[in-house]
PDB file of C-alpha atoms and ligand atoms in Angstrom:
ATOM      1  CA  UNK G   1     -42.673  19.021  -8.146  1.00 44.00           C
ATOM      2  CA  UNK G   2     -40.125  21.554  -7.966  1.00 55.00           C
ATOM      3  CA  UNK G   3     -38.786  21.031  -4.605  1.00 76.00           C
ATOM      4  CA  UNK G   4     -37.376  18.232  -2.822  1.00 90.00           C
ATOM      5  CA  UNK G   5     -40.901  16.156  -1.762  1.00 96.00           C
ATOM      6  CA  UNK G   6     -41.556  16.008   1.953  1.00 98.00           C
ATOM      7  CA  UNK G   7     -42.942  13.446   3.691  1.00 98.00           C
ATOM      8  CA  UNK G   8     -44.002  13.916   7.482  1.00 98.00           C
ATOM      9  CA  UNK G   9     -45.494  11.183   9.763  1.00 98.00           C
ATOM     10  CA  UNK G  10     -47.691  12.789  12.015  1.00 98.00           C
ATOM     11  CA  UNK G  11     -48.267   9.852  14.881  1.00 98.00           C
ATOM     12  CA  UNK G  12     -51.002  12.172  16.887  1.00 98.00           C
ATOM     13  CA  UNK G  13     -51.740  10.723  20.301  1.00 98.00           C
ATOM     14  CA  UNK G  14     -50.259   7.672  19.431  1.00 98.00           C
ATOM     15  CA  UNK G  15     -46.976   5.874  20.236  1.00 96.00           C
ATOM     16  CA  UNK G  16     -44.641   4.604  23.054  1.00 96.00           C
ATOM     17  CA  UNK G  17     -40.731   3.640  23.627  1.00 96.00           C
ATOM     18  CA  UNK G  18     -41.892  -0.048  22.136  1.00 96.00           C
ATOM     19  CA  UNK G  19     -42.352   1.854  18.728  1.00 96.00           C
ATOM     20  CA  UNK G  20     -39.328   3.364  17.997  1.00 97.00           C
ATOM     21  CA  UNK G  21     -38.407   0.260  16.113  1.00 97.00           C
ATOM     22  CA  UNK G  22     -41.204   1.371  13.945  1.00 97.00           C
ATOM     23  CA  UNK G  23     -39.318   4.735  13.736  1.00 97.00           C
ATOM     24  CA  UNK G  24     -35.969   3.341  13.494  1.00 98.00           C
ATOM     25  CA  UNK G  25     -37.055   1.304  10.216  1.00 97.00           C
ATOM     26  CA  UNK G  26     -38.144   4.604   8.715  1.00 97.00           C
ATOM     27  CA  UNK G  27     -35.083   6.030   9.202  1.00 97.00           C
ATOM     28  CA  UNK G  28     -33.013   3.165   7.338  1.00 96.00           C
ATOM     29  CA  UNK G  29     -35.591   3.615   4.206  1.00 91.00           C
ATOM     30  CA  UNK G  30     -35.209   7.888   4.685  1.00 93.00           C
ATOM     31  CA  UNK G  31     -31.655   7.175   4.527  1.00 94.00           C
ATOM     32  CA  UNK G  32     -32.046   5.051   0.592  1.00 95.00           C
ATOM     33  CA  UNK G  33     -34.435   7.848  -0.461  1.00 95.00           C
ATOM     34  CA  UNK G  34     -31.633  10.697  -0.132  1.00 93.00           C
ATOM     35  CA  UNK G  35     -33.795  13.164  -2.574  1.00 94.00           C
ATOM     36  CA  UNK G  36     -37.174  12.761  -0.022  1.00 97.00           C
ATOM     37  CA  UNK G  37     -37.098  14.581   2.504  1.00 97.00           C
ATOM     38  CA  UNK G  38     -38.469  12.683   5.714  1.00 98.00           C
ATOM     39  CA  UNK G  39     -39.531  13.028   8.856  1.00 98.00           C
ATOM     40  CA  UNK G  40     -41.690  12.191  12.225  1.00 98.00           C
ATOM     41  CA  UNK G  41     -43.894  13.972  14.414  1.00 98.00           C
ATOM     42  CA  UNK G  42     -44.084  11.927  17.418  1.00 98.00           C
ATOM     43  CA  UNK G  43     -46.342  13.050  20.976  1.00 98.00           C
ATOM     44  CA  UNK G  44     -43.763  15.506  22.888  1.00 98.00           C
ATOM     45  CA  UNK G  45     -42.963  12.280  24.828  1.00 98.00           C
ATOM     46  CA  UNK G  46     -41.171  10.369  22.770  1.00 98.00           C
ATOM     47  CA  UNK G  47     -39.109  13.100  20.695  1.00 98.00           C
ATOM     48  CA  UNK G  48     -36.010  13.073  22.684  1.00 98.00           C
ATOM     49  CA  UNK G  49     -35.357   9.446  22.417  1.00 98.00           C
ATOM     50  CA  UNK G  50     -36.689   9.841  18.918  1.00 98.00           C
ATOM     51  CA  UNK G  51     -34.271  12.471  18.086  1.00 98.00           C
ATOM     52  CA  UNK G  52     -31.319   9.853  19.617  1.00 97.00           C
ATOM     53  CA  UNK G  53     -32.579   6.609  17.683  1.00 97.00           C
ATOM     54  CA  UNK G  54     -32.652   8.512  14.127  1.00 97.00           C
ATOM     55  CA  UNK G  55     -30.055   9.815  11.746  1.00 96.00           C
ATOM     56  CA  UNK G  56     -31.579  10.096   8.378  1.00 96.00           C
ATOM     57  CA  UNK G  57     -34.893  11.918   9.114  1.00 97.00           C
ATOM     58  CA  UNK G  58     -36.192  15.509  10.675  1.00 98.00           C
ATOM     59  CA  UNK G  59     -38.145  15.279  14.191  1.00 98.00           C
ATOM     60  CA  UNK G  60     -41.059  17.248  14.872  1.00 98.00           C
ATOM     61  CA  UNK G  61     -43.473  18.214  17.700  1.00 98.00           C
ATOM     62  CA  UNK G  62     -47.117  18.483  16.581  1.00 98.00           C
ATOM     63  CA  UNK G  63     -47.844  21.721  18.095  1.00 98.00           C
ATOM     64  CA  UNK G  64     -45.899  24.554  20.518  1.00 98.00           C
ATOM     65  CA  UNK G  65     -47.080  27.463  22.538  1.00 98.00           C
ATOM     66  CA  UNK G  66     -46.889  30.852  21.109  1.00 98.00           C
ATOM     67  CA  UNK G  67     -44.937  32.261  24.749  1.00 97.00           C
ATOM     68  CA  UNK G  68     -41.447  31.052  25.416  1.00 95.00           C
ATOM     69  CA  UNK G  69     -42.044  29.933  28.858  1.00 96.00           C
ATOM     70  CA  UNK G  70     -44.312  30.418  32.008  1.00 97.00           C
ATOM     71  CA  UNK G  71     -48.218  29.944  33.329  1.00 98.00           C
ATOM     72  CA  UNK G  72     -49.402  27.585  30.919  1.00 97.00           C
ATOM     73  CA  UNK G  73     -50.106  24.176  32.901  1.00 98.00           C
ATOM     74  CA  UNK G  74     -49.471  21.223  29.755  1.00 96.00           C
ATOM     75  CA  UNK G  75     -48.251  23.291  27.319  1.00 98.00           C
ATOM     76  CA  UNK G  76     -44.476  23.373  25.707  1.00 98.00           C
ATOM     77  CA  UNK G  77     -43.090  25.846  23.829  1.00 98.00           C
ATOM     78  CA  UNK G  78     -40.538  26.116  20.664  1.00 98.00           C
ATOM     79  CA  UNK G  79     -37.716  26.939  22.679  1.00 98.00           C
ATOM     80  CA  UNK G  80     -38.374  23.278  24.851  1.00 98.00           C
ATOM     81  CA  UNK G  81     -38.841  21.461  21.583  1.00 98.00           C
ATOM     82  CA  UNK G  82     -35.824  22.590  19.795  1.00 98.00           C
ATOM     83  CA  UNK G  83     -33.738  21.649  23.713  1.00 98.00           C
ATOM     84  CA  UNK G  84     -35.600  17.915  22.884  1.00 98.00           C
ATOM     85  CA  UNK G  85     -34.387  17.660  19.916  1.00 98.00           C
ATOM     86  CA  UNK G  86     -37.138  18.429  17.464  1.00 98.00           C
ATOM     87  CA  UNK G  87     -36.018  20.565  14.447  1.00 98.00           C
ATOM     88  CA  UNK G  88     -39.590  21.653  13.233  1.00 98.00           C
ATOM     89  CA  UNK G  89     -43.248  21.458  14.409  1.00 98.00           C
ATOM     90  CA  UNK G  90     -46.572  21.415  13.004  1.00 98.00           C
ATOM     91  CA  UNK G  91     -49.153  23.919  13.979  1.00 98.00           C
ATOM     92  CA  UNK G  92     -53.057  24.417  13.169  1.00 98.00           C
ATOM     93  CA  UNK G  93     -53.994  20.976  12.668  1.00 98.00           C
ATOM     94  CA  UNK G  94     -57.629  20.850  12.349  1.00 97.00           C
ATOM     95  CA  UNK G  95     -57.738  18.354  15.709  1.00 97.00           C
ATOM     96  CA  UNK G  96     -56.329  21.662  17.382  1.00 97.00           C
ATOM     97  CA  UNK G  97     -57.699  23.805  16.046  1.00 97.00           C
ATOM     98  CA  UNK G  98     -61.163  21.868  16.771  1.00 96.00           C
ATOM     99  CA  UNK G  99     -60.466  20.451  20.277  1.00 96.00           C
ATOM    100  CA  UNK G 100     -58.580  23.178  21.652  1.00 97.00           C
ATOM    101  CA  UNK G 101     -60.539  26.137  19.700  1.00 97.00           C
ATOM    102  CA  UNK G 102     -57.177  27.418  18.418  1.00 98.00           C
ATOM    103  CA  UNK G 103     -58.130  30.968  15.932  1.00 98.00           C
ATOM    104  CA  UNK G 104     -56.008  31.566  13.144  1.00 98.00           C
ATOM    105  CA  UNK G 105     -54.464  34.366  15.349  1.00 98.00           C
ATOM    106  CA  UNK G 106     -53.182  31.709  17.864  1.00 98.00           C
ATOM    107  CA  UNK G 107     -51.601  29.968  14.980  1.00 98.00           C
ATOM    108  CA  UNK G 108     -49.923  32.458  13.549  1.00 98.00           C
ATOM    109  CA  UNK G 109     -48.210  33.430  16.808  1.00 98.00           C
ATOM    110  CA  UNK G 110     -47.418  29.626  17.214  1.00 98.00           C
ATOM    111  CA  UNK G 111     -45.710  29.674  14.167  1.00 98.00           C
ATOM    112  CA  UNK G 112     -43.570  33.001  14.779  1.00 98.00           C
ATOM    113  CA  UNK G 113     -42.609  31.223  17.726  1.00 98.00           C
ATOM    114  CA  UNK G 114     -41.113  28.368  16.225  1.00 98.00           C
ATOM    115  CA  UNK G 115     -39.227  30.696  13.175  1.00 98.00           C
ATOM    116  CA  UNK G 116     -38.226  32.716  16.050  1.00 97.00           C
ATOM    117  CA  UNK G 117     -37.013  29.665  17.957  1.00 98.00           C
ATOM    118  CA  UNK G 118     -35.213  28.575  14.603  1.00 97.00           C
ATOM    119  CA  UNK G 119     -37.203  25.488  14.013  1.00 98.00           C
ATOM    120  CA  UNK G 120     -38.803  24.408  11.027  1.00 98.00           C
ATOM    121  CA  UNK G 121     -42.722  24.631  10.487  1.00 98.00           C
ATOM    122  CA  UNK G 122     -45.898  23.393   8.996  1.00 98.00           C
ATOM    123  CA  UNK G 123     -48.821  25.301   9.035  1.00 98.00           C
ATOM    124  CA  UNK G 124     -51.933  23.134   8.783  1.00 98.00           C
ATOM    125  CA  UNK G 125     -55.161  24.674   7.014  1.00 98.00           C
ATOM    126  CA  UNK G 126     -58.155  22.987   5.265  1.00 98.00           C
ATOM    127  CA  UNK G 127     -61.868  23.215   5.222  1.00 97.00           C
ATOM    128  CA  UNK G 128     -64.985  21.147   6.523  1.00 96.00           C
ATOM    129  CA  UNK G 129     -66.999  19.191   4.041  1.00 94.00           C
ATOM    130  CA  UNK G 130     -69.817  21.749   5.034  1.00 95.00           C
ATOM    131  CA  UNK G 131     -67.450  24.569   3.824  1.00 96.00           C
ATOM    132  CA  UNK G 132     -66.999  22.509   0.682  1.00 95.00           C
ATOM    133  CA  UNK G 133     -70.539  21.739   0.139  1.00 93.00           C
ATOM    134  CA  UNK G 134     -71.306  24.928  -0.014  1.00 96.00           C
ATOM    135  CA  UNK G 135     -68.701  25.877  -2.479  1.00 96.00           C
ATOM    136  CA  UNK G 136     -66.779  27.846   0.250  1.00 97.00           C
ATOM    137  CA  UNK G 137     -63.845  25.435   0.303  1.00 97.00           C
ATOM    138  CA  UNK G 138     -60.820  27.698  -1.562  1.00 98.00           C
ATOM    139  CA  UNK G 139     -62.066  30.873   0.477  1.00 98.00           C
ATOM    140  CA  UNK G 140     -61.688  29.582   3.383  1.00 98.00           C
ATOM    141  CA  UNK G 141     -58.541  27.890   2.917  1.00 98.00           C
ATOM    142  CA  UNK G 142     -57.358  31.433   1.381  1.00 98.00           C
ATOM    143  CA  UNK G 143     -58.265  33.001   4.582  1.00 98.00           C
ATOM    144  CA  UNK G 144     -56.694  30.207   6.655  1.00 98.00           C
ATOM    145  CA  UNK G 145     -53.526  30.758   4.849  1.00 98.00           C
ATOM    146  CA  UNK G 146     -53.350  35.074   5.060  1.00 98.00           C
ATOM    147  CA  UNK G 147     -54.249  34.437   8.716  1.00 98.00           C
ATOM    148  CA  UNK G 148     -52.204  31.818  10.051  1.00 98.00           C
ATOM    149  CA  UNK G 149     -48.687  31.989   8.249  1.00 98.00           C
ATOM    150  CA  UNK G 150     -45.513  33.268   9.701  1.00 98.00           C
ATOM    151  CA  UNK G 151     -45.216  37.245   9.815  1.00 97.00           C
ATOM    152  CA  UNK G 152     -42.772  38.019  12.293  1.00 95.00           C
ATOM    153  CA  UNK G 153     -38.797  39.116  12.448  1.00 92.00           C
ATOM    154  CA  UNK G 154     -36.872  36.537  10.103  1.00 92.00           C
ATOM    155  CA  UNK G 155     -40.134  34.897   8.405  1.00 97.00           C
ATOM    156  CA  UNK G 156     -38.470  35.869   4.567  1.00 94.00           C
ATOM    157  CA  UNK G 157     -35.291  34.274   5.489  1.00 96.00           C
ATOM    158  CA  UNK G 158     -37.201  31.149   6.672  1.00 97.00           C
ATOM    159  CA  UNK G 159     -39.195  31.519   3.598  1.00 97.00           C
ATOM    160  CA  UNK G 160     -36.420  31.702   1.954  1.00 96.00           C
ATOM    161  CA  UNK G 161     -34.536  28.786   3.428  1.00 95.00           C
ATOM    162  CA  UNK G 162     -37.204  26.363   2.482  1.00 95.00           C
ATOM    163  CA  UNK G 163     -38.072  26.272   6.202  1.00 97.00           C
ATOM    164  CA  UNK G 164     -41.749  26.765   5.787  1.00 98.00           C
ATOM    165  CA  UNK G 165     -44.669  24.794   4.734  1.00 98.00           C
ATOM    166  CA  UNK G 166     -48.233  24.466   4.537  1.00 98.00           C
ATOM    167  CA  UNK G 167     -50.134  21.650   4.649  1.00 98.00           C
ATOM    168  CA  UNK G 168     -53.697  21.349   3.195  1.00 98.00           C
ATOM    169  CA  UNK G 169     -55.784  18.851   4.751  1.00 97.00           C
ATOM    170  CA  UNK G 170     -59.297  18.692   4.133  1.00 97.00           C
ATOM    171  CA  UNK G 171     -61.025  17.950   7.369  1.00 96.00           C
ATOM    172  CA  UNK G 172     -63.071  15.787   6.160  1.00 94.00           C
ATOM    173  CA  UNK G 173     -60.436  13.456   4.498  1.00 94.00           C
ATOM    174  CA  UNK G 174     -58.537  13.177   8.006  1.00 92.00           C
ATOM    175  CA  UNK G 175     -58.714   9.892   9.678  1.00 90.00           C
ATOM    176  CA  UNK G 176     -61.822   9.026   7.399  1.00 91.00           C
ATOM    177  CA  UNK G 177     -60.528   7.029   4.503  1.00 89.00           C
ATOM    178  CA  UNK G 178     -61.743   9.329   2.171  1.00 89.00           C
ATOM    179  CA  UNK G 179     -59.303  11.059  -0.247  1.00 89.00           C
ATOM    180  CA  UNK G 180     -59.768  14.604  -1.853  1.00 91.00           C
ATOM    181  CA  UNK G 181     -59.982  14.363  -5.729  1.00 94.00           C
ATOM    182  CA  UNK G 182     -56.799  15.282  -7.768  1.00 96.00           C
ATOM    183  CA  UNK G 183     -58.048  17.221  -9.384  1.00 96.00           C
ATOM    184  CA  UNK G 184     -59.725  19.335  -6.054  1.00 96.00           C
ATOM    185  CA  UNK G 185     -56.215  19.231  -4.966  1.00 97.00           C
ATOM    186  CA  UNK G 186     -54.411  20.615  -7.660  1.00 98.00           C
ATOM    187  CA  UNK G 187     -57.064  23.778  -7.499  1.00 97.00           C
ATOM    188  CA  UNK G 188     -56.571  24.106  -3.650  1.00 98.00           C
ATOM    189  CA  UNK G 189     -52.893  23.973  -4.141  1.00 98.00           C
ATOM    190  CA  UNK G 190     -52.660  26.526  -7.165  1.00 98.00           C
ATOM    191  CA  UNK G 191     -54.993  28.958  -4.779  1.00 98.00           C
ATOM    192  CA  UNK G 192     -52.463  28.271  -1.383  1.00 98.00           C
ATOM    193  CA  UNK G 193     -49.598  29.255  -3.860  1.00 98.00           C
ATOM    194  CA  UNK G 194     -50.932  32.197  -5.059  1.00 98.00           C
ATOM    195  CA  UNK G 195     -52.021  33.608  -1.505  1.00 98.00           C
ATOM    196  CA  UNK G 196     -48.174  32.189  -0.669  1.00 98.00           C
ATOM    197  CA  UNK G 197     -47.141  34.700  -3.386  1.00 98.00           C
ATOM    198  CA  UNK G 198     -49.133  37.415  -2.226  1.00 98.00           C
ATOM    199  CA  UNK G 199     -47.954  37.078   1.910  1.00 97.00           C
ATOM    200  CA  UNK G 200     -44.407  36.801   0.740  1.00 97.00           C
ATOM    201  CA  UNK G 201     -43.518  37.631  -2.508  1.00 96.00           C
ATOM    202  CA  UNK G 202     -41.758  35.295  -4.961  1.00 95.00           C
ATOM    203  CA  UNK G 203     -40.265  33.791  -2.131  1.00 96.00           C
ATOM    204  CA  UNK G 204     -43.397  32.399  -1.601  1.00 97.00           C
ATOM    205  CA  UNK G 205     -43.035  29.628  -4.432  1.00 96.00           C
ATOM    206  CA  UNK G 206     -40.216  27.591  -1.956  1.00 96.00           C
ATOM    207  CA  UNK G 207     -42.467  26.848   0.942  1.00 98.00           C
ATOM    208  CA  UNK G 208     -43.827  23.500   0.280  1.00 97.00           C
ATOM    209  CA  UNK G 209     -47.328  22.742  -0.115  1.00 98.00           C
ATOM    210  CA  UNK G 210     -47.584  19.514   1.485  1.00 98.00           C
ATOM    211  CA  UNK G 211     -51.260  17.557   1.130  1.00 98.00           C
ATOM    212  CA  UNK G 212     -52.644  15.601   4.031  1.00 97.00           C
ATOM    213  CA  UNK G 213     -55.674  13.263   4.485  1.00 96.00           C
ATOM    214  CA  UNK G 214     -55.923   9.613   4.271  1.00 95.00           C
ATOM    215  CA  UNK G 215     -53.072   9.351   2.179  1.00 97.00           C
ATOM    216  CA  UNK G 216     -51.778   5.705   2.108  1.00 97.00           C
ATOM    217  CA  UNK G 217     -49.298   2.936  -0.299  1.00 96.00           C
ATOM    218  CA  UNK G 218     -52.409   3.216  -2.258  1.00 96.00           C
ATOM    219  CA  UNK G 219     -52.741   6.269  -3.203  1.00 96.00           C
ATOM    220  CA  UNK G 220     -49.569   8.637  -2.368  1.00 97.00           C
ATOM    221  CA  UNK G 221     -48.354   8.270  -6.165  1.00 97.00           C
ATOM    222  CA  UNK G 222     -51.187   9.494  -7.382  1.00 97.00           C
ATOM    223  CA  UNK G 223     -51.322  12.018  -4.948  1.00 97.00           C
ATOM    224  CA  UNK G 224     -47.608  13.270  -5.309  1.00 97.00           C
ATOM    225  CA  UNK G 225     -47.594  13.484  -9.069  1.00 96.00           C
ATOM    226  CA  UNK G 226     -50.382  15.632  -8.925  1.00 97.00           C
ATOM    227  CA  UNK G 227     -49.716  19.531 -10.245  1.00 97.00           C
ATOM    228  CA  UNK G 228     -48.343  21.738  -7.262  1.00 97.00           C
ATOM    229  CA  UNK G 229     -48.473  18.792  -4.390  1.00 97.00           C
ATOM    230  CA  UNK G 230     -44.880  19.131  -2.278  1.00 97.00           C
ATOM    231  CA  UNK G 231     -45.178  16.218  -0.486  1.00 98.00           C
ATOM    232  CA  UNK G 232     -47.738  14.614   2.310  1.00 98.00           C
ATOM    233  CA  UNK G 233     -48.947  14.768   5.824  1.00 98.00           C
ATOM    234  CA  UNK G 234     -49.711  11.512   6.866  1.00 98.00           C
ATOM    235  CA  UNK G 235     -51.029  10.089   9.924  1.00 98.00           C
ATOM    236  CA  UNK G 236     -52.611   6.942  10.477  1.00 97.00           C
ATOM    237  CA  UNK G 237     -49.918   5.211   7.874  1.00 98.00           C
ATOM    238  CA  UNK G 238     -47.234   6.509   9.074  1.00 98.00           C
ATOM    239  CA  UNK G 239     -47.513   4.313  12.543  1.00 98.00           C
ATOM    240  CA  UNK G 240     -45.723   1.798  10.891  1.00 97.00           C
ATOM    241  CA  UNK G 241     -42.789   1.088   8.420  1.00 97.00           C
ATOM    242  CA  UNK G 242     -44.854  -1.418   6.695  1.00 97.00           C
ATOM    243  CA  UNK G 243     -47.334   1.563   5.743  1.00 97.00           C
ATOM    244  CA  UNK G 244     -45.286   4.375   5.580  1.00 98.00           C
ATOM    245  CA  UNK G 245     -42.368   3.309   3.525  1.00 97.00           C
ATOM    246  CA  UNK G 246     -44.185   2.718   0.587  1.00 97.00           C
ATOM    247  CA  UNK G 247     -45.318   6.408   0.475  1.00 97.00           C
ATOM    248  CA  UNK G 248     -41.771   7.600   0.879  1.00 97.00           C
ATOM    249  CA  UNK G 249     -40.798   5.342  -1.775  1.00 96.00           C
ATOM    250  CA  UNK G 250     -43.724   6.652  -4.097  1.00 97.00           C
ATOM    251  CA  UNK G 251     -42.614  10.183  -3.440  1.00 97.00           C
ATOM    252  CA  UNK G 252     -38.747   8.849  -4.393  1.00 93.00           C
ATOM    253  CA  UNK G 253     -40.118   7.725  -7.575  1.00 78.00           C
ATOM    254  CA  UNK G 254     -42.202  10.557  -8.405  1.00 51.00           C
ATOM    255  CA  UNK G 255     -40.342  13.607 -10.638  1.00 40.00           C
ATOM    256  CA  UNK G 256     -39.023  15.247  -7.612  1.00 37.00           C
TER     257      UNK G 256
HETATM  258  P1  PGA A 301     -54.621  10.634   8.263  1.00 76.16           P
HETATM  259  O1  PGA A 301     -54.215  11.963   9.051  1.00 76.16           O
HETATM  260  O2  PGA A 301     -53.498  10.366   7.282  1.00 76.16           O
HETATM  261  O3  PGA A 301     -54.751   9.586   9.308  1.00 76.16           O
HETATM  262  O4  PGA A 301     -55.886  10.948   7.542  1.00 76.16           O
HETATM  263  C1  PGA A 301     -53.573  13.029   8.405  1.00 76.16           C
HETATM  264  C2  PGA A 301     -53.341  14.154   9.382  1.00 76.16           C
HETATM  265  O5  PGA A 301     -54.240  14.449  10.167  1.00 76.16           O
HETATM  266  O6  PGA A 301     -52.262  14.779   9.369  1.00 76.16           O
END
């Protein structure tokens, strides 16, 4: 791995003020793993107090609006995360993308918004196992990626900064227990790097490619070690320290 690995709790609809004693533990552990780079992404709710009960780790929302402010009953946009504290956000997770029929389009202009906004982002891309079945899988992720990254003003120097990542999560690995082969992921990863190269130059070899989909104690080591993987996207064991710290102590371990 040639950058610093990244580990990122995504907590989805999930979480409360009881649990930032969950959080709080992961910061003590972020804090003895200073060459991983942590961090959560808790519901908008809890990402203010979040933001005050951490020190060692990053704080994320899980999705923004593209617009900076107005009409849009529920929604929050970069501007209102970075004012809560959050210093990046996820966008294009498959369960948006899915529930809320976000395009590739919507996105991309979500993720503008938060370079413009000077936050931190993850773009989210990854096929269905009927994609994969039929043999579709790295096209469609290709496509995801040319559509859905960053293109605005001041995209190069976030590229640049390290301030951009992708994650690939195979829908059909999310929430189900089942894991992508290594060696699927190492050929998904190579492809996301090259389209990387071709949106944005050689630049494009410092955004992290981060890998996302039932990854757990069991198998993040695995997983990390594995050519071109940047780090991991985790959800369902990242709800508590118990499961989460041993993934950011497999990713300390690895050859970071
Ligand atoms: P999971 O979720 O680790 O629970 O599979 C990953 C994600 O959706 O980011």
């Amino acid at each position: 791995m040639p950058h610093r690995p990244y580990i990122v709790g995504n907590w989805k609809m999930n979480g409360n003020r009881a649990m930032l004693a969950e959080a709080r533990a992961i910061d003590r552990a972020a804090g003895r793993y200073p060459d991983v780079q942590v961090a959560l992404a808790p519901p908008f709710t809890l990402i203010g107090a979040l933001r005050e009960a951490v020190t060692a780790m990053g704080v994320g929302g899980q999705d923004c609006h593209a617009h900076a402010k107005g009409a849009h009953t529920g929604d929050v946009s970069a501007a209102m995360l970075v004012d809560s504290g959050a210093d990046f956000v996820i966008v294009g997770h498959s369960e948006r993308r899915k529930d809320h029929g976000e395009s590739d389009g919507v996105v991309q202009a979500k993720a503008d918004a938060a370079l413009a906004n000077g936050l931190g982002v993850i773009v989210c891309v990854g096929e269905t196992l009927d994609e994969r079945d039929a043999g579709k899988a790295v096209s469609i992720v290709a496509g995801q990626v040319d559509a859905s990254m960053p293109v605005g003003e001041g995209t190069s120097d976030a590229v640049a900064l390290g301030k951009v990542a992708v994650a690939y999560e195979p829908v059909w690995a999310i929430g189900t227990g089942r894991v992508a082969a290594v060696s699927d992921v190492i050929e998904m990863h190579a492809a996301i790097r090259a389209r990387l190269i071709a949106l944005y130059g050689e630049a494009g070899e410092k955004v992290r490619i981060l890998y996302g989909g039932s990854v757990n104690a069991g198998n993040a080591a695995e997983l990390l070690a594995a050519q071109g993987v940047g780090g991991a996207l985790v959800g369902g064991a990242s709800l508590t320290a118990d499961a989460f710290l041993p993934i950011i102590a497999a990713a300390g371990n690895g050859e970071a």
